[in-house]
Amino acid sequence: DSLRMELQHTTNDTMRMRISRSIGVYFQEVNRDSSLYFQIKQLTLARKLKLKLWEADALDETGWVLAQLKNYPLSLQHFLDGIAILQNKDCEKNIWLISLFAKDKKPETARLNSLGWIYNDLSQLYKATGNHKKELSTLFEGFAIGKSINDYTVLSITSLNIAYAYLKSGNPDSAIIYAQETLNYMEKSGYTTYKGESLATI
């Protein structure tokens, strides 16, 4: 409620973009239509401000929500558009509030962190549409990026989803290896939201 009130009163576009992102993320598991509404606000403002990393981040967020709403073609387009931005190093320029994307505040880390997340989220679209080969290959793309920048949060989520994918495809030995790795990455990152699910997988 306080964020919505702030959104109504602020005239600063960068702050409106940041607040829209926060509200959109909050609603992701609560009200996906509302989540999409605010994340499209973020996307519109990012494009207006020509903040490419924020635009890619918004495309990731909208892509994920669209997949949950079963609008698979538009979800895929958002993910691919976001990946195209993040594969171009030019998006490392002019990153507003870089600490949101990279603890070390390095532009390359911010770009790769975002790229790792978008590959993870794209994999879940492939999972929903039954393309298990692309689900796994895309997860490994995100996992490799997480390894390259030692981002244990990205590694936590991608390794957990790899474990799920292996378990579902009848490869329990591989599943348990990645589920155990997930616990190690969670310990290092402090991100333990899905620790119970990793233990359940094991």
CSV table of C-alpha atoms in Angstrom, one decimal:
chain,number,residue,atom,x,y,z
A,1,ASP,CA,0.0,0.0,0.0
A,2,SER,CA,2.8,2.4,0.9
A,3,LEU,CA,4.5,1.7,-2.5
A,4,ARG,CA,1.3,2.3,-4.4
A,5,MET,CA,0.8,5.6,-2.6
A,6,GLU,CA,4.4,6.6,-3.4
A,7,LEU,CA,3.8,5.6,-7.0
A,8,GLN,CA,0.8,8.0,-7.2
A,9,HIS,CA,2.7,10.9,-5.8
A,10,THR,CA,6.2,10.7,-7.2
A,11,THR,CA,6.9,12.4,-10.6
A,12,ASN,CA,10.4,11.0,-10.9
A,13,ASP,CA,10.4,8.4,-13.7
A,14,THR,CA,13.3,6.4,-12.4
A,15,MET,CA,11.6,6.1,-9.0
A,16,ARG,CA,8.3,5.2,-10.6
A,17,MET,CA,10.1,2.5,-12.6
A,18,ARG,CA,11.8,1.1,-9.4
A,19,ILE,CA,8.5,1.1,-7.4
A,20,SER,CA,6.6,-0.5,-10.3
A,21,ARG,CA,9.2,-3.3,-10.3
A,22,SER,CA,8.9,-3.8,-6.6
A,23,ILE,CA,5.1,-4.0,-6.7
A,24,GLY,CA,5.2,-6.3,-9.8
A,25,VAL,CA,7.5,-8.7,-8.0
A,26,TYR,CA,5.4,-8.7,-4.9
A,27,PHE,CA,2.3,-9.7,-6.9
A,28,GLN,CA,4.0,-12.4,-8.9
A,29,GLU,CA,2.6,-15.2,-6.6
A,30,VAL,CA,-0.4,-13.3,-5.3
A,31,ASN,CA,-2.2,-11.7,-8.3
A,32,ARG,CA,-0.5,-12.3,-11.7
A,33,ASP,CA,-2.7,-9.9,-13.6
A,34,SER,CA,-1.6,-7.1,-11.2
A,35,SER,CA,2.0,-8.2,-11.4
A,36,LEU,CA,1.9,-8.0,-15.2
A,37,TYR,CA,0.3,-4.5,-15.0
A,38,PHE,CA,3.1,-3.1,-12.9
A,39,GLN,CA,5.9,-4.9,-14.7
A,40,ILE,CA,4.6,-3.4,-18.0
A,41,LYS,CA,4.8,0.0,-16.3
A,42,GLN,CA,8.5,-0.8,-15.5
A,43,LEU,CA,9.1,-1.9,-19.1
A,44,THR,CA,7.4,1.3,-20.5
A,45,LEU,CA,9.4,3.6,-18.2
A,46,ALA,CA,12.7,1.7,-18.9
A,47,ARG,CA,12.2,2.2,-22.6
A,48,LYS,CA,11.3,5.9,-22.1
A,49,LEU,CA,14.5,6.4,-20.1
A,50,LYS,CA,16.6,4.3,-22.5
A,51,LEU,CA,17.8,2.1,-19.6
A,52,LYS,CA,18.6,-1.1,-21.4
A,53,LEU,CA,19.4,-3.3,-18.5
A,54,TRP,CA,16.2,-2.3,-16.7
A,55,GLU,CA,14.3,-3.0,-20.0
A,56,ALA,CA,15.8,-6.5,-20.1
A,57,ASP,CA,14.9,-7.0,-16.5
A,58,ALA,CA,11.3,-6.0,-17.2
A,59,LEU,CA,11.1,-8.3,-20.2
A,60,ASP,CA,12.3,-11.1,-17.9
A,61,GLU,CA,9.6,-10.3,-15.3
A,62,THR,CA,6.8,-9.9,-17.9
A,63,GLY,CA,8.0,-13.1,-19.7
A,64,TRP,CA,7.7,-15.1,-16.5
A,65,VAL,CA,4.3,-13.8,-15.6
A,66,LEU,CA,3.0,-14.3,-19.2
A,67,ALA,CA,4.1,-17.9,-19.0
A,68,GLN,CA,2.2,-18.4,-15.8
A,69,LEU,CA,-0.9,-16.9,-17.5
A,70,LYS,CA,-0.3,-19.4,-20.3
A,71,ASN,CA,0.3,-16.7,-23.0
A,72,TYR,CA,3.3,-18.7,-24.2
A,73,PRO,CA,4.0,-17.0,-27.6
A,74,LEU,CA,4.2,-13.5,-26.1
A,75,SER,CA,6.2,-14.9,-23.1
A,76,LEU,CA,8.7,-16.4,-25.5
A,77,GLN,CA,9.0,-13.1,-27.4
A,78,HIS,CA,9.7,-11.2,-24.2
A,79,PHE,CA,12.3,-13.6,-23.1
A,80,LEU,CA,14.1,-13.6,-26.5
A,81,ASP,CA,14.0,-9.8,-26.6
A,82,GLY,CA,15.5,-9.6,-23.1
A,83,ILE,CA,18.2,-12.1,-24.0
A,84,ALA,CA,19.1,-10.1,-27.2
A,85,ILE,CA,19.6,-6.9,-25.1
A,86,LEU,CA,21.7,-8.8,-22.5
A,87,GLN,CA,23.9,-10.5,-25.0
A,88,ASN,CA,25.0,-7.0,-26.2
A,89,LYS,CA,27.6,-5.5,-23.9
A,90,ASP,CA,26.3,-2.0,-24.8
A,91,CYS,CA,23.6,-2.5,-22.1
A,92,GLU,CA,26.4,-2.3,-19.5
A,93,LYS,CA,26.4,1.5,-20.1
A,94,ASN,CA,24.3,3.8,-18.0
A,95,ILE,CA,23.0,1.3,-15.4
A,96,TRP,CA,20.8,3.1,-12.9
A,97,LEU,CA,20.9,1.6,-9.3
A,98,ILE,CA,23.5,-1.0,-10.4
A,99,SER,CA,23.6,-2.4,-6.8
A,100,LEU,CA,20.2,-4.0,-7.5
A,101,PHE,CA,21.7,-6.3,-10.1
A,102,ALA,CA,25.3,-6.7,-8.9
A,103,LYS,CA,26.7,-6.6,-5.3
A,104,ASP,CA,30.1,-5.8,-6.6
A,105,LYS,CA,28.6,-2.9,-8.7
A,106,LYS,CA,30.4,-4.0,-11.8
A,107,PRO,CA,28.4,-3.5,-15.1
A,108,GLU,CA,29.5,-6.8,-16.5
A,109,THR,CA,28.4,-8.7,-13.4
A,110,ALA,CA,25.0,-6.9,-13.5
A,111,ARG,CA,24.5,-7.9,-17.2
A,112,LEU,CA,25.5,-11.5,-16.6
A,113,ASN,CA,23.4,-11.8,-13.5
A,114,SER,CA,20.4,-10.7,-15.4
A,115,LEU,CA,21.2,-13.0,-18.3
A,116,GLY,CA,21.5,-15.9,-15.9
A,117,TRP,CA,18.1,-15.2,-14.4
A,118,ILE,CA,16.4,-14.8,-17.8
A,119,TYR,CA,17.8,-18.2,-19.0
A,120,ASN,CA,16.4,-19.8,-15.8
A,121,ASP,CA,13.0,-18.2,-16.3
A,122,LEU,CA,12.9,-19.1,-20.0
A,123,SER,CA,13.6,-22.8,-19.0
A,124,GLN,CA,10.3,-22.8,-17.0
A,125,LEU,CA,8.4,-21.7,-20.2
A,126,TYR,CA,10.0,-24.7,-22.0
A,127,LYS,CA,9.0,-26.9,-19.0
A,128,ALA,CA,5.4,-25.7,-19.2
A,129,THR,CA,5.2,-26.4,-22.9
A,130,GLY,CA,6.7,-29.8,-22.6
A,131,ASN,CA,10.0,-29.1,-24.4
A,132,HIS,CA,12.2,-30.8,-21.9
A,133,LYS,CA,15.3,-30.8,-24.1
A,134,LYS,CA,15.3,-27.0,-24.3
A,135,GLU,CA,14.3,-26.8,-20.6
A,136,LEU,CA,17.5,-28.5,-19.6
A,137,SER,CA,19.8,-26.9,-22.2
A,138,THR,CA,18.6,-23.4,-21.2
A,139,LEU,CA,19.0,-24.2,-17.5
A,140,PHE,CA,22.7,-25.1,-18.2
A,141,GLU,CA,23.1,-21.8,-20.0
A,142,GLY,CA,22.0,-20.0,-16.8
A,143,PHE,CA,24.0,-22.3,-14.6
A,144,ALA,CA,27.2,-21.7,-16.6
A,145,ILE,CA,26.7,-17.9,-16.3
A,146,GLY,CA,26.2,-18.2,-12.5
A,147,LYS,CA,29.5,-20.2,-12.3
A,148,SER,CA,31.3,-17.6,-14.3
A,149,ILE,CA,30.4,-14.8,-11.9
A,150,ASN,CA,30.2,-16.8,-8.7
A,151,ASP,CA,26.6,-15.8,-8.2
A,152,TYR,CA,25.4,-18.4,-5.7
A,153,THR,CA,21.8,-17.2,-5.9
A,154,VAL,CA,21.5,-17.8,-9.6
A,155,LEU,CA,23.3,-21.1,-9.0
A,156,SER,CA,20.9,-22.1,-6.3
A,157,ILE,CA,17.8,-21.7,-8.5
A,158,THR,CA,19.3,-23.1,-11.7
A,159,SER,CA,20.8,-26.2,-10.0
A,160,LEU,CA,17.5,-26.8,-8.2
A,161,ASN,CA,15.6,-26.6,-11.5
A,162,ILE,CA,18.2,-28.9,-13.1
A,163,ALA,CA,17.6,-31.4,-10.3
A,164,TYR,CA,13.8,-31.2,-11.0
A,165,ALA,CA,14.3,-31.8,-14.7
A,166,TYR,CA,16.6,-34.8,-14.2
A,167,LEU,CA,14.2,-36.3,-11.6
A,168,LYS,CA,11.2,-35.9,-14.0
A,169,SER,CA,13.1,-37.5,-16.9
A,170,GLY,CA,14.1,-40.6,-14.8
A,171,ASN,CA,17.7,-39.7,-13.9
A,172,PRO,CA,17.7,-39.8,-10.1
A,173,ASP,CA,21.5,-40.0,-9.8
A,174,SER,CA,21.9,-36.7,-11.6
A,175,ALA,CA,18.9,-35.2,-9.8
A,176,ILE,CA,20.4,-35.9,-6.3
A,177,ILE,CA,23.8,-34.5,-7.3
A,178,TYR,CA,22.3,-31.1,-8.4
A,179,ALA,CA,19.8,-31.1,-5.4
A,180,GLN,CA,22.8,-31.5,-3.1
A,181,GLU,CA,24.7,-28.8,-4.9
A,182,THR,CA,21.7,-26.5,-4.4
A,183,LEU,CA,22.0,-26.8,-0.7
A,184,ASN,CA,25.7,-25.9,-0.9
A,185,TYR,CA,24.9,-22.8,-3.0
A,186,MET,CA,22.1,-21.8,-0.7
A,187,GLU,CA,24.4,-22.0,2.2
A,188,LYS,CA,26.8,-19.6,0.4
A,189,SER,CA,24.2,-17.2,-0.8
A,190,GLY,CA,21.9,-17.1,2.2
A,191,TYR,CA,19.0,-17.5,-0.2
A,192,THR,CA,17.1,-20.4,1.4
A,193,THR,CA,13.6,-19.9,0.1
A,194,TYR,CA,13.5,-23.2,-1.7
A,195,LYS,CA,15.7,-25.2,0.7
A,196,GLY,CA,12.7,-27.4,1.7
A,197,GLU,CA,12.1,-28.2,-2.0
A,198,SER,CA,15.7,-29.2,-2.5
A,199,LEU,CA,15.5,-31.5,0.6
A,200,ALA,CA,12.3,-33.0,-0.7
A,201,THR,CA,13.9,-33.7,-4.0
A,202,ILE,CA,16.8,-35.5,-2.3
